[in-house]
Coordinates of C-alpha atoms and ligand atoms in Angstrom, one line a residue:
X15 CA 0.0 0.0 0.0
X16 CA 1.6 3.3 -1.5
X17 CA -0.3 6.4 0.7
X18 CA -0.5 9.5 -0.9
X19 CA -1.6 12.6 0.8
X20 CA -5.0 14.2 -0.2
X21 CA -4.8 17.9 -0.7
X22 CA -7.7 19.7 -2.9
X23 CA -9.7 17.3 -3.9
X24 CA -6.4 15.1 -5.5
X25 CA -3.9 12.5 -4.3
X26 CA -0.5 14.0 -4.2
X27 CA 3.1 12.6 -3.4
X28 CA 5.2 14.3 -0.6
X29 CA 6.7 17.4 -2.6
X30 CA 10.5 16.0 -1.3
X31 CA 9.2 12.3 -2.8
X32 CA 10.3 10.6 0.5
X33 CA 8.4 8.1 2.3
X34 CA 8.7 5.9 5.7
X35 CA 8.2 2.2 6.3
X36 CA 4.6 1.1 7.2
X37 CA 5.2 -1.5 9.2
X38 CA 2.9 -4.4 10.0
X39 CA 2.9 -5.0 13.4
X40 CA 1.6 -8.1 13.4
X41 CA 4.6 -9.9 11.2
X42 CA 7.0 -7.5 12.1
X43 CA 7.4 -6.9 8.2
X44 CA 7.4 -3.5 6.3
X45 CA 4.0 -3.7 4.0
X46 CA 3.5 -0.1 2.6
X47 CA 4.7 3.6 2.4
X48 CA 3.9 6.6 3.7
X49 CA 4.2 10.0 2.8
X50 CA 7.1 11.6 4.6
X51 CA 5.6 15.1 4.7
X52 CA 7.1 18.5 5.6
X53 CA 6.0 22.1 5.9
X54 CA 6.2 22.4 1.9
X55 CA 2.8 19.9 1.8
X56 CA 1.0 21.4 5.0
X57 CA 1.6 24.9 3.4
X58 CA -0.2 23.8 0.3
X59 CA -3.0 21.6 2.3
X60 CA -3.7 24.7 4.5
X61 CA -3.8 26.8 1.4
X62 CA -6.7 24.8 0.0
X63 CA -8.3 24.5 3.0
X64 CA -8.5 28.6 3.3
X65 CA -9.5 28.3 -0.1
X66 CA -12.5 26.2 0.3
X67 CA -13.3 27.9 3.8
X68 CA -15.6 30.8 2.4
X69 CA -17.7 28.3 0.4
X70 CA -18.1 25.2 2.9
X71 CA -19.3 27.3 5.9
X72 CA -22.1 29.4 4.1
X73 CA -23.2 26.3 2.7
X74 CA -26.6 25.2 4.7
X75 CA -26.5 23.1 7.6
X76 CA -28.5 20.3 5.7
X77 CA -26.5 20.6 3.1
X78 CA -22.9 20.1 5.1
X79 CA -25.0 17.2 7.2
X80 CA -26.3 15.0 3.7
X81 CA -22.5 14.9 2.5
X82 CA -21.1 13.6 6.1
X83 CA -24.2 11.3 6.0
X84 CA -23.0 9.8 2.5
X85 CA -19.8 9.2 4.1
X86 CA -20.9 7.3 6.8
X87 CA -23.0 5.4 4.4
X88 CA -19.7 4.4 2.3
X89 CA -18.0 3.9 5.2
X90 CA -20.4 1.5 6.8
X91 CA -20.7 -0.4 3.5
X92 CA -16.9 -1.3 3.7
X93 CA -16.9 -2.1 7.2
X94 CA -15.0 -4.9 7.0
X95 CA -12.6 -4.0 4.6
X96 CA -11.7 -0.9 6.9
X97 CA -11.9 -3.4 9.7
X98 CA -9.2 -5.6 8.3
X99 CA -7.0 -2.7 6.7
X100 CA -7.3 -0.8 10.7
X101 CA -6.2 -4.4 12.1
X102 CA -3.5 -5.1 9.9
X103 CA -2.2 -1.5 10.6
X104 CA -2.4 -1.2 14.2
X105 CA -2.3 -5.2 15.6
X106 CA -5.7 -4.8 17.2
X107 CA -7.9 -8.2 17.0
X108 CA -10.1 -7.8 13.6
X109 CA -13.1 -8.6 16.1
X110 CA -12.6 -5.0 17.6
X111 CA -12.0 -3.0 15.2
X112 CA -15.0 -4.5 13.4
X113 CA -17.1 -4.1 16.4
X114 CA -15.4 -1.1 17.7
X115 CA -13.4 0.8 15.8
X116 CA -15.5 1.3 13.0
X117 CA -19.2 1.4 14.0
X118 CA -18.1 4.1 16.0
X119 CA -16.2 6.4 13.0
X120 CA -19.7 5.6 11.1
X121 CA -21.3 7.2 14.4
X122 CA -19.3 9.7 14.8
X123 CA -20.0 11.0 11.1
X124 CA -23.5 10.5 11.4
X125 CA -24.1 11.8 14.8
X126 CA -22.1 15.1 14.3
X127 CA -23.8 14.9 11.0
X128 CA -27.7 15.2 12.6
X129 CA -26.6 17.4 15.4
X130 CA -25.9 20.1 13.2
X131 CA -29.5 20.3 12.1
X132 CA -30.4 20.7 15.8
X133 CA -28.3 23.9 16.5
X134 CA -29.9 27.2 17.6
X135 CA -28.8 30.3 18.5
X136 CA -29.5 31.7 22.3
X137 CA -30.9 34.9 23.0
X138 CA -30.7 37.0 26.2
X139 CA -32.9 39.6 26.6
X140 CA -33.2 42.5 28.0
X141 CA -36.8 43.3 28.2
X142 CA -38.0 46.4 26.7
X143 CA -34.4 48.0 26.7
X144 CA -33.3 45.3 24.2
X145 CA -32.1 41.8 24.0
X146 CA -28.7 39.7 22.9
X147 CA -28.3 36.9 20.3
X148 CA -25.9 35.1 20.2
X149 CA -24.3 33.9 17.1
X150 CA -22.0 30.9 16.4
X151 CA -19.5 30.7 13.2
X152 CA -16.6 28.1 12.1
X153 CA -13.3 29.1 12.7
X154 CA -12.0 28.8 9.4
X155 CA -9.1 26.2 8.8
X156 CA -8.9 23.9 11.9
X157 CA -5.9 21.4 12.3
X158 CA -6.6 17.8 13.8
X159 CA -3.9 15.2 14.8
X160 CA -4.6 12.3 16.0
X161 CA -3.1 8.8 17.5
X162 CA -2.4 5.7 16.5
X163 CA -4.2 3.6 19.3
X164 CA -8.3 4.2 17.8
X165 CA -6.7 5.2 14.4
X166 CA -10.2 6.0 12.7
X167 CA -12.4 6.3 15.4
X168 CA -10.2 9.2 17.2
X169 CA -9.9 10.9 13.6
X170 CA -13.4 10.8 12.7
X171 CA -13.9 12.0 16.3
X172 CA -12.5 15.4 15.1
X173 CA -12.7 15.7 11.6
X174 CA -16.7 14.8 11.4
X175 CA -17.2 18.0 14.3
X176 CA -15.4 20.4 12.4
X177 CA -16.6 19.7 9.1
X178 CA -20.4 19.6 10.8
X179 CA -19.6 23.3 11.9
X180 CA -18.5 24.6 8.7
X181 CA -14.6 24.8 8.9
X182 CA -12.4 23.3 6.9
X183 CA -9.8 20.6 7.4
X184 CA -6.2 19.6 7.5
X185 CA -5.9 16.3 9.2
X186 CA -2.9 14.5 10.1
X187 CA -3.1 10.6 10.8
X188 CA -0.5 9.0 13.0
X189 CA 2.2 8.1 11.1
X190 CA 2.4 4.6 12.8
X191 CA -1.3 3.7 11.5
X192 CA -2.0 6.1 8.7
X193 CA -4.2 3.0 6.3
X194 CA -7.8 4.1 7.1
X195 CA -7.2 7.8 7.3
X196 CA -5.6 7.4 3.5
X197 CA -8.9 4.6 2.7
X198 CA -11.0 7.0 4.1
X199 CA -9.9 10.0 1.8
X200 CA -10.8 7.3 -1.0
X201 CA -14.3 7.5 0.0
X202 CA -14.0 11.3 0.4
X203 CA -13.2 11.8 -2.6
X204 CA -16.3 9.1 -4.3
X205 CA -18.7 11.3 -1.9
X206 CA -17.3 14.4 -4.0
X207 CA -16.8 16.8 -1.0
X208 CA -15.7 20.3 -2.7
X209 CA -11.9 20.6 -2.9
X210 CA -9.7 21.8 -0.2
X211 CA -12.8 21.1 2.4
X212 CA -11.0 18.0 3.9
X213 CA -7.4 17.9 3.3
X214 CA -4.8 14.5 4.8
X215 CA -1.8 14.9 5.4
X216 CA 0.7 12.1 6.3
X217 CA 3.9 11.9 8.2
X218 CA 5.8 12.0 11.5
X219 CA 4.8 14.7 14.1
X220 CA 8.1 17.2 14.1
X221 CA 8.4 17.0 9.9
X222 CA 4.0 17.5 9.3
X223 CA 2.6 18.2 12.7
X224 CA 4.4 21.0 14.0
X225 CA 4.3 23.4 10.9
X226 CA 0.9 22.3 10.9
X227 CA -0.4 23.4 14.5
X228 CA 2.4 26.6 13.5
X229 CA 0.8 27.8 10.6
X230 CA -0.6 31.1 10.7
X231 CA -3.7 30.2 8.9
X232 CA -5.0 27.5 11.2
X233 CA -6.8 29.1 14.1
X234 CA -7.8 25.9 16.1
X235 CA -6.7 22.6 17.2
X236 CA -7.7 19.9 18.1
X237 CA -5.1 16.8 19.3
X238 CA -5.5 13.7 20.8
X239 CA -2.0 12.0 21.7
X240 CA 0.7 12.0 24.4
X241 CA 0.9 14.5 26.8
X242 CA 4.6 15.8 26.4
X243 CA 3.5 16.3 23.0
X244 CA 0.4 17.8 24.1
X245 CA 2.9 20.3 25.8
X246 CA 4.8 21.5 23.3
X247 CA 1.8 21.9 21.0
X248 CA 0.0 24.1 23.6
X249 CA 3.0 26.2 24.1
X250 CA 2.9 26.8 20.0
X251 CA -1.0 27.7 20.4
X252 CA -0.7 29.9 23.5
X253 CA 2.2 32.1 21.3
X254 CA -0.3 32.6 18.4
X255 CA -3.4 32.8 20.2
X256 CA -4.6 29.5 18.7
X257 CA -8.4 27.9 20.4
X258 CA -6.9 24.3 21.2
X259 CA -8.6 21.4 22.7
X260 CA -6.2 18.3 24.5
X261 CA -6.9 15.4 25.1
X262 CA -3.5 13.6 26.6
X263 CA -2.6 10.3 29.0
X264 CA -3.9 8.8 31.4
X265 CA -3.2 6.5 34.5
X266 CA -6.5 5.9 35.4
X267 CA -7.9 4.5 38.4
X268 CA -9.8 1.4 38.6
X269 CA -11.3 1.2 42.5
X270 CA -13.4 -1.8 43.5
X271 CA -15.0 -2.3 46.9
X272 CA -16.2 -5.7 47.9
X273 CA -19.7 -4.9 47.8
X274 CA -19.8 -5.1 44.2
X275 CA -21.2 -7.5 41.8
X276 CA -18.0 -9.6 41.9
X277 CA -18.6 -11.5 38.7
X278 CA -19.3 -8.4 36.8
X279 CA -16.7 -6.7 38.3
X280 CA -14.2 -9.3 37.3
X281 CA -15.2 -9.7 33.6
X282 CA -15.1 -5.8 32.9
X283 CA -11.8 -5.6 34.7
X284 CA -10.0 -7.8 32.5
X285 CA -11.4 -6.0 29.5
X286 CA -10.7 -3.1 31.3
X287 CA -7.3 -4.1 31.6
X288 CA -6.1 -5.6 28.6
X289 CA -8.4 -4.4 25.6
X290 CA -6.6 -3.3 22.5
X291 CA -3.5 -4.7 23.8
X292 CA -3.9 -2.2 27.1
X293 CA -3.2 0.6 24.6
X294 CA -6.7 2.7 24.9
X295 CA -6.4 5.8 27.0
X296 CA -9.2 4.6 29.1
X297 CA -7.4 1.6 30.2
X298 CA -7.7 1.7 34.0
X299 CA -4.0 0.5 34.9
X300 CA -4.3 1.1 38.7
X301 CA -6.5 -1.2 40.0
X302 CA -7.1 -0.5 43.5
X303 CA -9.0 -3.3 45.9
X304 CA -10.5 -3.0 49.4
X305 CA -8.5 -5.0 51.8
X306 CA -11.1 -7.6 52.4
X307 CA -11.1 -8.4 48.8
X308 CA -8.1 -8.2 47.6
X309 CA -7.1 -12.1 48.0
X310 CA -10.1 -13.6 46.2
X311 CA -9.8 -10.5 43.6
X312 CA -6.5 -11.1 42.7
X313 CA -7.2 -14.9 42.6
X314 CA -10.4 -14.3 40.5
X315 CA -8.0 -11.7 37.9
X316 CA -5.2 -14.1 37.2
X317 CA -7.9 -17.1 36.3
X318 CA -9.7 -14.9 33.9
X319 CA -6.2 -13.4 32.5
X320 CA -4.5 -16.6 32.1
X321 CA -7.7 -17.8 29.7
X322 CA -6.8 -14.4 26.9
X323 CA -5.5 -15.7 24.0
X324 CA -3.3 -13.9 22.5
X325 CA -3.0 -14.5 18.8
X326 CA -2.7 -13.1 15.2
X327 CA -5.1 -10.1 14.7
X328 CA -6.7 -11.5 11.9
X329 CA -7.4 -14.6 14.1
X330 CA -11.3 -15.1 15.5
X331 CA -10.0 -16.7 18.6
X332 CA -7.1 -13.5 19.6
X333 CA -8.5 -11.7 22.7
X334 CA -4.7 -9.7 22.0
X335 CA -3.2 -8.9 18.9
X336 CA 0.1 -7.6 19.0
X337 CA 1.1 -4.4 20.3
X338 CA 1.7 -1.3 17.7
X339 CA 5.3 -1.3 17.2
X340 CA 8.9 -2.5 18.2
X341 CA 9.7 0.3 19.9
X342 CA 6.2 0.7 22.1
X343 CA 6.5 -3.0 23.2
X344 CA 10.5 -2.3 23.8
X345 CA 8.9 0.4 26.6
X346 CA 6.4 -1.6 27.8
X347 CA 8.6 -4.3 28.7
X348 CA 11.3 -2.1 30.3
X349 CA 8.4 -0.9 32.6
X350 CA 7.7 -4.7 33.7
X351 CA 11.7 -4.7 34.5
X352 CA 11.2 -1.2 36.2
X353 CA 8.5 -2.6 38.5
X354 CA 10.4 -5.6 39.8
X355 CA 13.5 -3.3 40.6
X356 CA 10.8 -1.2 42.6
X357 CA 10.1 -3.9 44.5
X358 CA 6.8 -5.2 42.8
X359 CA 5.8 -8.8 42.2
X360 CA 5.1 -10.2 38.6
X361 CA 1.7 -12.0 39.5
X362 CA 1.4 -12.9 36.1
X363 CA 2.5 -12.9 32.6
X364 CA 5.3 -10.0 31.9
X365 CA 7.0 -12.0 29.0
X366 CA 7.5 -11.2 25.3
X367 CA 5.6 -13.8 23.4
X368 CA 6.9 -15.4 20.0
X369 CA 4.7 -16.7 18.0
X370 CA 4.5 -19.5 15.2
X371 CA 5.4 -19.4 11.2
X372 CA 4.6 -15.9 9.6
X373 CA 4.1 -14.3 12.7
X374 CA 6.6 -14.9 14.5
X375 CA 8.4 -11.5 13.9
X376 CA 5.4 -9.8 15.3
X377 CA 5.0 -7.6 18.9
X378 CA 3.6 -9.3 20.5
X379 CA 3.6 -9.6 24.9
X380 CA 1.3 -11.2 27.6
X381 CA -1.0 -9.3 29.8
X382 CA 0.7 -8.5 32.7
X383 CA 0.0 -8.5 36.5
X384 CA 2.1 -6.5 39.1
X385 CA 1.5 -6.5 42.6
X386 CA 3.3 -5.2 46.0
X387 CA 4.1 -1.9 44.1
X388 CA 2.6 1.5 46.2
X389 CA 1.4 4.4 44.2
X390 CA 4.7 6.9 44.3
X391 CA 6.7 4.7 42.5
X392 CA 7.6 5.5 38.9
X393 CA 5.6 2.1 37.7
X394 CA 2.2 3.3 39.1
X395 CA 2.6 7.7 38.4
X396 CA 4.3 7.1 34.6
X397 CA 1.8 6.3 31.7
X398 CA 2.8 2.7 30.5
X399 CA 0.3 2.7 27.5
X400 CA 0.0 -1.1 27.5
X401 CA -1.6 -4.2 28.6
X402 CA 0.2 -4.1 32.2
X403 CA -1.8 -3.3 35.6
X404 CA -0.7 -3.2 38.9
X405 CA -2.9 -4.1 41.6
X406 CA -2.9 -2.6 45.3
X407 CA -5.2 -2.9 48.6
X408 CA -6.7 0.1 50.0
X409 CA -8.7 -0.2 53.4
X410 CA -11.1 2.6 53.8
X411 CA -13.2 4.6 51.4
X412 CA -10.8 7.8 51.7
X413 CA -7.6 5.9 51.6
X414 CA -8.8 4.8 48.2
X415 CA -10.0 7.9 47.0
X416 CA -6.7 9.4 47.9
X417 CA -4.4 6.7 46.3
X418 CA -6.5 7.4 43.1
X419 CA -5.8 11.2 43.2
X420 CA -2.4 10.4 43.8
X421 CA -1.6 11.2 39.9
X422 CA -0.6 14.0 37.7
X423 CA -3.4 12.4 35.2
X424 CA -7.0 12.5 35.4
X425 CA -9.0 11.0 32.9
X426 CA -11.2 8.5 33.5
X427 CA -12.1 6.5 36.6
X428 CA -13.8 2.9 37.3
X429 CA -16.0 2.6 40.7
X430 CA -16.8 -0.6 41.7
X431 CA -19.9 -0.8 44.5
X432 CA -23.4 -2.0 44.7
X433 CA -24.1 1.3 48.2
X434 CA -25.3 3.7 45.6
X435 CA -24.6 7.1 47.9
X436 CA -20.7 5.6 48.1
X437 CA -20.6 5.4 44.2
X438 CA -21.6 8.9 44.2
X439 CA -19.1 10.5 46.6
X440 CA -16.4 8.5 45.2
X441 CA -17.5 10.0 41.8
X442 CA -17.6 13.2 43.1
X443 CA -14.3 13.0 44.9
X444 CA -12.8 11.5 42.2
X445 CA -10.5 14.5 39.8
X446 CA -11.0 12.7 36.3
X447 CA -13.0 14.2 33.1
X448 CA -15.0 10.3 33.1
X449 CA -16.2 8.1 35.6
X450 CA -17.9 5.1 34.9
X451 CA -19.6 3.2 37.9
X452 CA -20.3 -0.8 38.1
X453 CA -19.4 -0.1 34.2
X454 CA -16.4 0.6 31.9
X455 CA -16.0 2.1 28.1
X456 CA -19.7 3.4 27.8
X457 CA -19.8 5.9 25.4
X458 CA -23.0 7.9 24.7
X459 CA -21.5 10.8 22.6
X460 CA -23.8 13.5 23.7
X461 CA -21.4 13.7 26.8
X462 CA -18.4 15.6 27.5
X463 CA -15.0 13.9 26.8
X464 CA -11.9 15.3 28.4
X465 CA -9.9 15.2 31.3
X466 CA -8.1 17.1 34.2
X467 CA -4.6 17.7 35.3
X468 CA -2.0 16.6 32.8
X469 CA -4.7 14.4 30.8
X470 CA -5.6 17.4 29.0
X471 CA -7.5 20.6 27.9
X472 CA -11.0 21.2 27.4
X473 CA -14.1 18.3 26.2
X474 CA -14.8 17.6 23.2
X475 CA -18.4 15.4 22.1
X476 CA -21.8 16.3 21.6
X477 CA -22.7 20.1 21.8
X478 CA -19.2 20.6 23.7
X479 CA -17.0 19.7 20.0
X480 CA -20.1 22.0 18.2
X481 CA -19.3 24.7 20.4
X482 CA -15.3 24.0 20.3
X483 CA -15.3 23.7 16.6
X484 CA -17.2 27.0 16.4
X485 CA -17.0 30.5 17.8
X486 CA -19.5 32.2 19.7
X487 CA -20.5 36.4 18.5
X488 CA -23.0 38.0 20.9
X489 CA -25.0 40.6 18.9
X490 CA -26.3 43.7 21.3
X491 CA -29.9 45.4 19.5
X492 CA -30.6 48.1 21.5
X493 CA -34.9 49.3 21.7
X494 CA -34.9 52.1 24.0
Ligands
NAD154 P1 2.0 11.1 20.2 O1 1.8 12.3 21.1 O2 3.3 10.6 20.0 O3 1.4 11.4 18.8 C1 0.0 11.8 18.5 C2 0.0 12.5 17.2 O4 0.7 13.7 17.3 C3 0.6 11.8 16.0 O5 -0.2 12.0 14.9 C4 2.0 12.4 15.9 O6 2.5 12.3 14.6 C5 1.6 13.9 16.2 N1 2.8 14.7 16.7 C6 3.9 14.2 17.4 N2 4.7 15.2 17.7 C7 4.1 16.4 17.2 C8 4.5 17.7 17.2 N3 5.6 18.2 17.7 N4 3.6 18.6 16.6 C9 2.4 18.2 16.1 N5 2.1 16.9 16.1 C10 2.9 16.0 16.6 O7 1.0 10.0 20.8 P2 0.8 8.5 20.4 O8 2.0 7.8 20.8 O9 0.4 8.5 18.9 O10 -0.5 8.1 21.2 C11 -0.5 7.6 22.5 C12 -0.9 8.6 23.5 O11 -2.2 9.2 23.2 C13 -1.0 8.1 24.9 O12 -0.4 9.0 25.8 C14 -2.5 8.1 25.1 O13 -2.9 8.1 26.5 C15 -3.0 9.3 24.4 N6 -4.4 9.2 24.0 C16 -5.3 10.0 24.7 C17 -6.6 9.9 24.4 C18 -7.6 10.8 25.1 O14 -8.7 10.9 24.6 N7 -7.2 11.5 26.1 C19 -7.1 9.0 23.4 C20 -6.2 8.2 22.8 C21 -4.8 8.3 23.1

């Protein structure tokens, strides 16, 4: 698979003609190319996206909404080929992204898609004196970048928003699963969006990204990604007064009391744990047990772990596919040697796994179960980004609350109990953007999205991306 970048309406080569190795992670072997973009190529994309701007945002609502709706139709049509080109790219087990991955980019198009039809204007008034409207425009050109761990999902998350609103795009995949970003411009470009209206742009972050989120023509961004990255992009948008939303790590907290539904409890957790290879932001890593539970829990978590199989992607059986590249499994595993220097136990798995024939230069690693670790050391504060947990007894209600604070993240949060009032002060006392209680991973995307402390800036979903993707104008009338 040659990718080519999609600027105005046509596929175009990197204007230096290099490319990078797309590597599938699942063999280990190189099986495509990707553009190795630099400023020259973002110049032009944002060019054709200011181009286009004018057009696309004083087309009508209904109008903007029937072309995103076409692409969710195209999209939904090829499910499974986008669900076995997103599997092969990333490692994830086809059943996910088939089930996952990819419904959801269909939603987000056709959710942002019907919202926009639903968007009013407020008015404040005044009484006889006079009153306020208040209106609400697109930016103009908006940059997205995205990650590679929901490669679609996270860049339809943005893209199908902003479009919705009436700005225009440049987009840039992550260069370590750029396949359905470049697939999807394919369909983009059957649905016949006007030029320059969506642009992609592929390559690494310093060559594409950075002039990107620099360019004086792009007045927002959005990013999803790591947060040192998510640093030095905010420092760029704080210089030029660029709107920018974040959405960074995470180390999140998963705290179960022994009042819970055990056998629930249990099956989420291990999904909880482990899905996508551990490498979903929402992952809870720290899993946090009340003292009188912790035996039978841990017990219970090793059982249920032990029965994952992890397998080639394409494989029906695989509960794990391989993780995304050489060098992210190279981290994960130095964190497993990290946590037995700090003193923690390996309860279970922590190995590199080779498997058989074709595969057997793939990433590919156990689910992994550390214990005896407590929460300062570097294991449980550092974001591992992988299918490794550590588990740790707490023995009163603010004891746990306090160990799950004990972060410089704050995204998302799991609450295990069946005493409703606890669930609710935990929740409350909890600092994360998400908190899911007796529950994990549901997503209703009317609600905010976001999270606190070094996880990021801002929410994004439902009304919160149509109002971040637009900018509000209050209009005084005076009567008197
Ligand atoms: P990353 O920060 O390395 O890269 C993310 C994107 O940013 C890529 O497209 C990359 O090319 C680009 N980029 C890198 N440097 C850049 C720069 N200087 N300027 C502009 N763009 C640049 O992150 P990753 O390794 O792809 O993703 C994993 C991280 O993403 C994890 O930390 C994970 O927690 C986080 N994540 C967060 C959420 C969330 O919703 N909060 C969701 C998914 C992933």
């Amino acid at each position: 698979m040659r990718i080519a970048n999609y600027i105005d309406g046509v596929f175009v080569e990197p204007q230096n003609g290099r490319y990078i190795d797309n590597i599938d992670p699942s063999t280990g072997k190189i099986y495509g190319e990707i553009p190795k973009s630099t400023e020259a190529d973002v110049t032009h994309a944002v060019g054709s996206a200011k181009k286009a701007f004018p057009s696309w945002s004083q087309l009508s609502a209904s109008k903007r909404s029937s072309y995103l709706l076409k692409l969710a139709d195209e999209l939904d049509e090829k499910l499974e080929y986008f669900a076995k080109a997103e599997s092969k790219d990333n490692g994830k087990p086809l059943s996910l992204a088939k089930k996952v991955d990819i419904p959801r980019a269909i939603d987000n198009f056709r959710f942002f898609a019907t919202a926009i039809l639903h968007e009013k204007s407020e008015i404040h008034d005044m009484g006889i004196s006079g009153f306020n409207y208040t209106l609400r425009r697109p930016l103009g050109v908006v940059a997205c970048i995205s990650p590679w761990n929901l490669p679609l999902y996270l860049f339809t998350w943005k893209i199908a928003p902003a479009l919705a609103a009436g700005n225009t795009v440049v987009a840039k995949p992550s260069e370590i699963t750029p396949a359905t970003a470049f697939i999807l411009s394919e369909l983009i470009d059957k649905v016949g969006f006007p030029k320059g209206v969506i642009n992609i742009i592929h390559g690494k972050g310093e060559d594409a990204g950075q002039p990107l989120v620099s360019h004086s023509d792009v007045s927002l961004i959005s990013f999803t990604g790591g947060t040192t990255t998510g640093e030095k992009i905010n420092r760029i948008a704080a210089a030029n007064f660029k709107k920018i939303s974040l959405e960074l790590g995470g180390k999140n907290p998963n705290v179960i009391f022994s009042d819970c539904d055990f056998d629930k409890m249990i099956q989420t957790t291990v999904r909880s744990s482990f899905s996508n290879q551990g490498q979903i932001c929402l992952c809870g890593s720290r899993i946090l047990v009340e003292s009188n539970l912790y035996t039978r829990f841990l017990k219970a978590f090793i059982q249920e772990t032990k029965k994952l199989k992890i397998g080639p992607p394409m494989d029906p059986k695989s509960d794990l596919g391989s993780i995304v590249s050489k060098d992210h499994k190279e981290k994960i595993l130095s964190y497993v040697e990290l946590a037995k220097k700090e003193g923690g136990k390996v309860e279970f798995g922590g190995e590199s796994i080779t498997l058989e024939g074709e595969y057997s230069g793939g990433f590919y690693m156990s689910p992994t179960i550390i214990s005896r670790l407590d929460m300062s050391c570097r294991t449980n504060q550092e974001e591992i980004f992988g299918p490794v947990v550590t588990v740790m007894p707490f023995s009163s209600e603010n004891e746990a609350i306090q160990l799950a604070n004990n972060s410089r993240y704050g995204l998302a949060a799991t609450v295990w109990t069946n005493d409703l009032k606890k669930a609710h002060r935990i929740a409350d006392n909890i600092a994360a953007g998400i908190i899911w209680i007796n529950s994990w991973l549901v997503r209703d995307l009317r609600t905010p999205f976001g999270g606190v402390k070094e996880s990021g800036v801002g929410r994004e979903g439902g009304y919160e991306s149509l109002r971040f993707f637009t900018e509000p104008k209050n209009v005084y009338v005076d009567l008197k």
